[in-house]
Short mmCIF file of C-alpha atoms in Angstrom, two decimals:
data_model
loop_
_atom_site.label_atom_id
_atom_site.label_comp_id
_atom_site.label_asym_id
_atom_site.label_seq_id
_atom_site.Cartn_x
_atom_site.Cartn_y
_atom_site.Cartn_z
CA MET A 1 97.91 83.41 117.97
CA GLY A 2 96.87 81.09 115.11
CA ASP A 3 97.86 77.84 113.61
CA SER A 4 97.34 78.69 109.93
CA GLN A 5 100.06 77.93 107.47
CA VAL A 6 101.01 79.92 104.43
CA ALA A 7 98.52 79.13 101.67
CA GLY A 8 100.01 78.08 98.43
CA PRO A 9 103.42 78.37 96.81
CA MET A 10 104.63 81.70 95.38
CA ALA A 11 107.38 81.83 92.79
CA PRO A 12 110.25 83.83 94.27
CA VAL A 13 112.89 86.03 92.78
CA LEU A 14 115.94 87.35 94.53
CA VAL A 15 115.76 91.04 95.41
CA HIS A 16 118.06 93.38 97.37
CA ASP A 17 117.34 96.50 99.12
CA SER A 18 119.76 99.17 100.37
CA GLY A 19 120.50 97.13 103.47
CA ASN A 20 122.45 94.62 101.27
CA PHE A 21 120.63 91.51 102.36
CA GLY A 22 119.11 89.08 99.86
CA LEU A 23 115.53 87.87 100.19
CA SER A 24 113.49 85.37 98.21
CA VAL A 25 110.39 87.55 97.66
CA PRO A 26 107.75 87.16 94.93
CA LEU A 27 107.55 90.44 93.05
CA HIS A 28 104.97 89.49 90.48
CA VAL A 29 101.26 89.78 91.00
CA SER A 30 100.11 86.12 91.32
CA ARG A 31 96.38 86.90 90.76
CA GLN A 32 94.55 87.99 87.63
CA PRO A 33 94.69 91.80 87.14
CA ASP A 34 91.63 93.64 88.40
CA PRO A 35 91.49 97.29 87.16
CA ALA A 36 88.94 98.14 89.85
CA GLN A 37 91.30 96.99 92.57
CA ASP A 38 94.56 98.16 90.99
CA SER A 39 93.60 101.63 89.88
CA LEU A 40 95.85 102.92 92.70
CA VAL A 41 98.97 100.79 93.17
CA GLY A 42 101.35 103.18 94.84
CA LEU A 43 101.78 103.73 98.55
CA PRO A 44 98.76 105.14 100.49
CA ASN A 45 98.76 108.85 101.04
CA GLY A 46 100.95 109.84 103.98
CA PHE A 47 102.93 106.59 104.09
CA PRO A 48 106.73 107.04 103.84
CA SER A 49 108.70 105.46 101.09
CA ARG A 50 111.12 104.04 103.66
CA LEU A 51 111.35 103.85 107.46
CA ASP A 52 114.93 104.24 108.74
CA HIS A 53 114.63 103.17 112.36
CA PRO A 54 116.18 100.62 114.76
CA PHE A 55 112.88 98.72 114.43
CA ALA A 56 113.98 97.85 110.83
CA TRP A 57 116.43 95.06 111.70
CA VAL A 58 117.17 91.74 110.05
CA GLY A 59 117.48 88.58 112.07
CA SER A 60 120.74 87.53 110.43
CA GLU A 61 122.34 90.79 111.37
CA ILE A 62 121.67 90.35 115.15
CA MET A 63 124.74 88.33 115.90
CA LYS A 64 125.28 88.92 119.61
CA GLU A 65 122.82 87.47 122.07
CA SER A 66 124.00 90.09 124.58
CA SER A 67 122.37 92.73 122.41
CA TYR A 68 118.87 91.51 123.39
CA VAL A 69 119.49 89.24 126.50
CA HIS A 70 120.01 90.85 129.85
CA GLN A 71 121.75 88.23 131.93
CA LEU A 72 120.99 88.75 135.61
CA CYS A 73 124.08 88.79 137.79
CA ALA A 74 124.20 87.46 141.41
CA ALA A 75 123.73 90.98 142.81
CA GLU A 76 120.74 91.66 140.67
CA LYS A 77 119.11 88.35 141.65
CA ALA A 78 119.69 89.17 145.29
CA GLU A 79 118.09 92.57 144.77
CA LEU A 80 115.03 90.92 143.20
CA LEU A 81 114.77 88.50 146.16
CA GLN A 82 115.09 91.41 148.65
CA ALA A 83 112.34 93.37 146.78
CA LYS A 84 110.05 90.29 146.69
CA ASP A 85 110.53 89.72 150.47
CA GLY A 86 109.91 93.38 151.18
CA PHE A 87 106.77 93.40 149.05
CA LYS A 88 105.34 90.33 150.76
CA ALA A 89 106.03 91.84 154.18
CA GLN A 90 103.62 94.62 153.27
CA GLY A 91 100.74 92.11 153.05
CA LEU A 92 99.63 93.42 149.60
CA ASP A 93 97.96 91.37 146.91
CA GLY A 94 100.45 90.34 144.21
CA ASN A 95 98.68 92.33 141.50
CA LEU A 96 99.53 95.52 143.34
CA VAL A 97 103.29 95.36 142.66
CA ASN A 98 104.72 98.64 141.35
CA GLN A 99 108.02 100.45 141.26
CA ASP A 100 107.41 102.08 144.60
CA ASN A 101 106.71 98.94 146.61
CA PHE A 102 109.14 96.79 144.63
CA PRO A 103 112.29 98.93 144.68
CA LEU A 104 115.25 97.91 142.45
CA PRO A 105 117.84 100.65 142.93
CA THR A 106 120.43 98.92 140.71
CA LEU A 107 118.47 96.80 138.35
CA GLY A 108 115.57 99.23 137.96
CA PRO A 109 117.42 101.90 135.84
CA LYS A 110 118.57 99.07 133.51
CA LEU A 111 115.05 97.75 133.15
CA ARG A 112 113.77 101.30 132.30
CA ALA A 113 116.47 101.53 129.61
CA LEU A 114 115.31 98.14 128.20
CA SER A 115 111.70 99.53 128.25
CA ASN A 116 112.82 102.47 126.13
CA ASP A 117 114.54 100.10 123.64
CA ILE A 118 111.27 97.98 123.43
CA TYR A 119 109.20 101.04 122.71
CA ASN A 120 111.68 103.02 120.67
CA GLY A 121 114.58 100.85 119.61
CA LYS A 122 114.82 97.19 118.37
CA GLY A 123 111.50 96.31 120.01
CA PHE A 124 112.31 93.24 122.14
CA HIS A 125 114.39 91.98 125.07
CA VAL A 126 114.84 88.95 127.22
CA ILE A 127 115.58 88.94 130.94
CA ARG A 128 117.48 85.71 131.77
CA GLY A 129 119.05 84.08 134.84
CA LEU A 130 116.24 83.04 137.13
CA ASP A 131 115.80 79.27 137.89
CA PRO A 132 112.05 78.64 138.41
CA ASN A 133 112.99 75.72 140.76
CA ASP A 134 114.47 78.19 143.18
CA TYR A 135 111.12 79.90 143.85
CA SER A 136 107.57 79.05 144.80
CA VAL A 137 104.94 79.68 142.04
CA GLU A 138 103.75 82.73 143.98
CA ASP A 139 107.22 84.15 144.53
CA LEU A 140 108.16 83.68 140.85
CA ALA A 141 104.97 85.46 139.86
CA ILE A 142 105.66 88.38 142.14
CA ILE A 143 109.18 88.70 140.77
CA HIS A 144 107.81 88.62 137.19
CA LEU A 145 105.31 91.34 138.07
CA GLY A 146 107.98 93.37 139.78
CA VAL A 147 110.28 93.25 136.74
CA GLN A 148 107.54 94.07 134.28
CA ALA A 149 106.50 97.06 136.42
CA TYR A 150 109.74 98.70 135.17
CA ILE A 151 109.09 97.70 131.51
CA ALA A 152 105.36 98.59 131.23
CA ASP A 153 103.38 99.27 134.36
CA GLN A 154 99.82 98.52 133.25
CA CYS A 155 98.49 94.92 132.90
CA GLY A 156 95.66 94.04 130.51
CA ARG A 157 92.83 91.52 130.47
CA GLN A 158 93.08 88.71 127.90
CA ASP A 159 89.45 87.64 127.65
CA HIS A 160 86.00 88.70 128.69
CA ARG A 161 86.35 86.95 132.08
CA GLY A 162 89.27 89.21 133.01
CA ASN A 163 92.03 86.59 133.00
CA MET A 164 95.25 88.53 133.41
CA LEU A 165 97.56 85.53 133.20
CA VAL A 166 97.16 83.07 130.31
CA HIS A 167 98.97 79.75 130.72
CA ILE A 168 100.24 78.30 127.44
CA VAL A 169 100.70 74.52 127.93
CA ALA A 170 100.25 71.45 125.76
CA ASP A 171 96.82 69.78 126.28
CA ASN A 172 95.49 66.98 124.07
CA SER A 173 92.48 66.18 126.22
CA SER A 174 90.05 67.31 123.55
CA GLU A 175 90.03 68.03 119.81
CA ILE A 176 89.12 71.65 120.52
CA LYS A 177 92.08 72.13 122.85
CA LEU A 178 94.46 70.28 120.60
CA GLY A 179 93.52 72.61 117.77
CA HIS A 180 93.90 75.81 119.79
CA HIS A 181 97.17 77.62 119.78
CA ARG A 182 97.29 77.87 123.57
CA HIS A 183 97.35 74.04 123.91
CA SER A 184 98.60 72.85 120.56
CA THR A 185 102.18 71.57 120.01
CA SER A 186 102.11 72.57 116.32
CA ALA A 187 103.95 75.49 114.74
CA ILE A 188 101.95 78.69 114.40
CA SER A 189 102.27 81.49 111.89
CA PHE A 190 103.38 85.08 112.39
CA HIS A 191 100.89 87.35 114.12
CA ASN A 192 100.33 90.09 116.77
CA GLU A 193 98.23 89.72 119.86
CA GLU A 194 94.93 91.51 119.49
CA ALA A 195 95.76 94.10 122.27
CA GLY A 196 98.73 95.25 124.34
CA ASP A 197 101.65 97.54 123.55
CA VAL A 198 104.06 94.95 124.95
CA ILE A 199 103.59 91.23 125.23
CA SER A 200 105.35 89.41 128.00
CA TRP A 201 106.06 85.69 128.59
CA LEU A 202 107.44 84.07 131.70
CA THR A 203 108.91 80.74 130.81
CA ARG A 204 108.19 78.35 133.70
CA GLY A 205 109.23 75.28 131.79
CA THR A 206 110.74 74.34 128.34
CA SER A 207 109.85 71.45 126.09
CA LYS A 208 112.01 68.43 125.38
CA SER A 209 112.70 69.78 121.84
CA GLY A 210 111.50 72.69 119.64
CA GLY A 211 109.25 75.55 120.81
CA ARG A 212 111.63 78.40 119.92
CA CYS A 213 110.32 81.97 119.93
CA ILE A 214 110.63 83.48 116.44
CA LEU A 215 110.41 87.21 115.78
CA ALA A 216 110.10 89.30 112.64
CA PRO A 217 110.28 93.13 112.27
CA VAL A 218 107.28 94.91 110.83
CA TYR A 219 109.36 97.94 109.75
CA THR A 220 111.70 95.75 107.62
CA ILE A 221 108.72 93.98 106.01
CA TYR A 222 107.21 97.38 105.26
CA ASN A 223 110.42 98.68 103.67
CA ILE A 224 110.69 95.67 101.32
CA LEU A 225 107.03 95.98 100.30
CA ALA A 226 107.38 99.71 99.86
CA ALA A 227 110.32 99.23 97.51
CA HIS A 228 108.96 96.36 95.52
CA ARG A 229 105.22 95.89 96.12
CA PRO A 230 103.67 99.11 97.35
CA ASP A 231 100.32 97.75 96.11
CA VAL A 232 100.41 95.22 98.97
CA ILE A 233 100.83 97.96 101.52
CA ARG A 234 97.78 99.62 100.02
CA THR A 235 95.88 96.36 100.40
CA LEU A 236 97.00 95.94 104.02
CA THR A 237 95.87 99.53 104.88
CA LYS A 238 92.37 99.16 103.38
CA SER A 239 89.42 98.97 105.77
CA ASP A 240 87.90 95.88 104.19
CA TRP A 241 89.61 93.09 106.09
CA PRO A 242 86.79 90.92 107.66
CA ILE A 243 88.18 90.04 111.10
CA ALA A 244 86.41 87.54 113.31
CA LEU A 245 88.23 88.39 116.57
CA PRO A 246 87.28 89.23 119.22
CA ARG A 247 84.05 90.43 117.46
CA PHE A 248 83.42 90.71 113.71
CA GLN A 249 84.67 93.91 112.22
CA CYS A 250 86.23 95.26 109.03
CA ARG A 251 89.39 97.28 109.55
CA PRO A 252 92.94 97.76 108.25
CA LEU A 253 95.81 95.42 109.26
CA MET A 254 98.47 98.11 108.91
CA PHE A 255 98.43 101.71 110.16
CA TYR A 256 100.68 104.66 109.91
CA HIS A 257 99.51 106.58 112.99
CA GLU A 258 101.15 109.70 114.37
CA SER A 259 104.37 108.88 112.47
CA LYS A 260 104.53 105.32 113.83
CA LEU A 261 103.93 102.17 111.83
CA ILE A 262 101.57 99.66 113.52
CA MET A 263 100.55 96.18 112.42
CA ASN A 264 97.83 94.12 114.08
CA PHE A 265 96.63 90.89 112.60
CA GLY A 266 96.48 87.13 112.73
CA ARG A 267 95.80 84.67 109.89
CA THR A 268 93.26 82.50 111.77
CA PRO A 269 90.74 85.25 112.44
CA LEU A 270 90.80 85.91 108.71
CA LEU A 271 91.06 82.38 107.26
CA GLY A 272 89.84 80.02 109.97
CA SER A 273 91.70 76.87 110.70
CA ALA A 274 91.37 73.06 110.36
CA THR A 275 89.78 72.81 113.74
CA HIS A 276 87.59 75.83 113.34
CA PRO A 277 86.77 76.49 109.65
CA ARG A 278 85.67 80.01 108.87
CA PRO A 279 81.78 80.09 108.79
CA GLU A 280 80.29 80.49 105.33
CA HIS A 281 78.19 83.41 106.43
CA LEU A 282 81.24 85.59 107.10
CA PRO A 283 82.90 87.42 104.17
CA GLN A 284 85.77 85.56 102.64
CA LEU A 285 89.12 87.07 101.72
CA ASN A 286 89.58 88.09 98.12
CA ASP A 287 92.67 87.13 96.06
CA ARG A 288 94.61 90.33 96.74
CA GLN A 289 94.07 89.92 100.49
CA ARG A 290 95.24 86.28 100.46
CA GLU A 291 98.29 87.27 98.43
CA ALA A 292 99.08 90.05 100.89
CA LEU A 293 98.90 87.69 103.91
CA ASP A 294 101.09 85.11 102.13
CA LEU A 295 103.64 87.73 101.13
CA VAL A 296 103.87 89.20 104.69
CA GLU A 297 104.52 85.62 105.99
CA THR A 298 107.07 84.95 103.28
CA ILE A 299 109.12 88.13 103.99
CA ALA A 300 108.74 87.67 107.78
CA ARG A 301 110.32 84.24 107.51
CA ALA A 302 113.15 85.56 105.39
CA VAL A 303 114.16 88.23 107.91
CA GLN A 304 113.16 86.44 111.16
CA MET A 305 115.30 85.70 114.17
CA GLU A 306 115.01 82.76 116.50
CA ILE A 307 115.38 82.82 120.27
CA LYS A 308 116.13 79.51 122.07
CA THR A 309 114.15 80.01 125.24
CA ARG A 310 115.45 78.87 128.64
CA SER A 311 113.43 78.18 131.80
CA GLY A 312 113.07 81.37 133.80
CA ASP A 313 113.36 83.61 130.73
CA MET A 314 111.12 86.72 130.63
CA HIS A 315 110.43 87.90 127.04
CA PHE A 316 109.13 91.34 126.33
CA ILE A 317 108.23 92.28 122.71
CA ASN A 318 106.66 95.38 121.09
CA ASN A 319 103.27 94.17 119.86
CA PHE A 320 102.95 97.07 117.36
CA THR A 321 106.27 96.46 115.49
CA ILE A 322 107.20 92.84 116.07
CA LEU A 323 105.42 89.78 114.61
CA HIS A 324 105.99 86.59 116.53
CA ARG A 325 105.41 82.88 116.01
CA ARG A 326 106.34 79.60 117.60
CA GLU A 327 107.94 76.54 116.11
CA GLY A 328 106.38 73.18 116.86
CA PHE A 329 107.55 71.35 119.90
CA VAL A 330 107.58 68.00 121.75
CA ASP A 331 107.19 67.65 125.50
CA GLY A 332 108.98 64.98 127.38
CA ALA A 333 107.81 62.63 130.12
CA SER A 334 109.66 64.52 132.86
CA PRO A 335 108.04 67.61 134.46
CA ASP A 336 111.29 69.43 133.57
CA GLU A 337 110.60 68.77 129.84
CA LYS A 338 107.13 70.34 129.58
CA ARG A 339 106.63 73.75 127.99
CA HIS A 340 104.82 76.22 130.19
CA LEU A 341 104.61 79.89 129.33
CA VAL A 342 102.70 82.57 131.32
CA ARG A 343 101.64 85.40 129.00
CA MET A 344 100.64 88.94 129.91
CA ARG A 345 99.55 92.05 127.91
CA LEU A 346 101.21 95.25 128.99
CA ARG A 347 101.09 98.98 128.42
CA SER A 348 103.28 101.75 129.70
CA SER A 349 101.47 104.78 131.27
CA THR A 350 104.47 106.99 130.20
CA GLN A 351 105.59 105.47 126.88
CA GLY A 352 102.38 103.94 125.52
CA TRP A 353 101.67 104.76 121.88
CA SER A 354 98.57 106.47 120.62
CA ILE A 355 96.15 103.75 119.41
CA PRO A 356 94.43 103.94 115.97
CA GLU A 357 90.68 104.41 116.22
CA SER A 358 90.07 100.92 114.75
CA LEU A 359 91.83 99.34 117.67
CA HIS A 360 90.49 101.53 120.46
CA GLN A 361 87.94 98.98 121.61
CA GLU A 362 90.49 96.18 122.06
CA TRP A 363 92.75 98.35 124.12
CA THR A 364 89.89 99.72 126.20
CA ASP A 365 88.61 96.18 126.87
CA ALA A 366 92.13 95.17 128.03
CA PHE A 367 93.22 98.21 130.04
CA ALA A 368 90.15 100.01 131.35
CA GLU A 369 90.16 100.34 135.16
CA ASP A 370 86.61 99.09 135.41
CA GLY A 371 85.91 95.36 134.77
CA PRO A 372 86.87 91.95 136.13
CA LYS A 373 90.41 90.98 136.80
CA THR A 374 91.32 87.40 137.67
CA TRP A 375 94.81 86.14 138.50
CA HIS A 376 95.26 82.37 138.19
CA LEU A 377 98.75 81.37 139.08
CA GLU A 378 98.24 77.86 137.64
CA PRO A 379 96.36 76.54 134.61
CA MET A 380 92.71 76.07 135.58
CA PRO A 381 90.39 73.16 134.51
CA GLY A 382 87.15 73.53 132.80
CA ASP A 383 86.11 76.83 131.23
CA ALA A 384 88.06 79.24 133.49
CA PHE A 385 90.06 80.19 130.41
CA PRO A 386 87.48 80.14 127.55
CA LEU A 387 88.91 79.02 124.23
CA ARG A 388 87.81 81.23 121.34
CA LYS A 389 87.40 79.90 117.86
CA TYR A 390 89.29 82.57 116.06
CA THR A 391 92.59 83.10 117.90
CA ASN A 392 95.30 85.36 116.47
#
């Protein structure tokens, strides 16, 4: 995640696509023409002129919360409690939860259907109905792991120390922490996580105000650009984006890989931030790249949808096809008014997508069997969770 804001105003005009929704999207080229860069302005070879898929939704058209929120009923919560107790009776470590040792005969098939919709449908779902105050921290974590085992069964590392759980909480104890997305209370821009097919959050606590989860569909952004600014798609798919996360590399931000559209980017690894300016020795973005980033953010905000998160919510989003961001928030003085999310990176062994070559290393680092794995159930002091400069 990153805290960069959209750079500079862009004059909008109203456009419509075949979905009959209006968007304020700048269609002119805001930079000076460059024949060397604009010799090819159409779509890249092999990219479709339009993607007709359930992934191509618009936030204003998703009217019913029930279409993406599964509200746990009393019987399903009782089934989760029984599965948790049965798992603990086996004396296994919590990270060994799977569908076999955490049986959910009624809820399980519903969760598998949600998994299919996350991978092949609209791309996101929320499981709602648990009250964190009803469970110990350990029991809540086991239930979360048990539910996600039916969504995507593989868990990924989130840093070089092997942290599997990342705690997202406000922390103003230092300037570095205050400027880092994980501990900042400021709004952050649209992005993907650097690895993981599916990103999951367990909401252990909500803020006094703000902090909504905001999503935007990559397929819809693509369709609008393909219809009105195909040159921007060509820019996004070039291999000249100088990314500073988690290591420096130049690669595309958008891929059409095995008939699936994939986007993977964050503004901060490309532009730096107020707390961590981009070093001068790294290549800087050119004008067409800056314009492309700003246009993606503009369209994403036009088609976004907002989810008001509740304590106990479990969010699952497709990290290939959904951009996400967070609005700014304010914590209260009461422990019940402090935002606390627990993030995980997931991949399904049966539904996982093929990964483009440029992203192989990130997925290998996260999901390879060999390597450290550390499970902190609570936020840890010091450097247990290293803060990188160039977060997504």
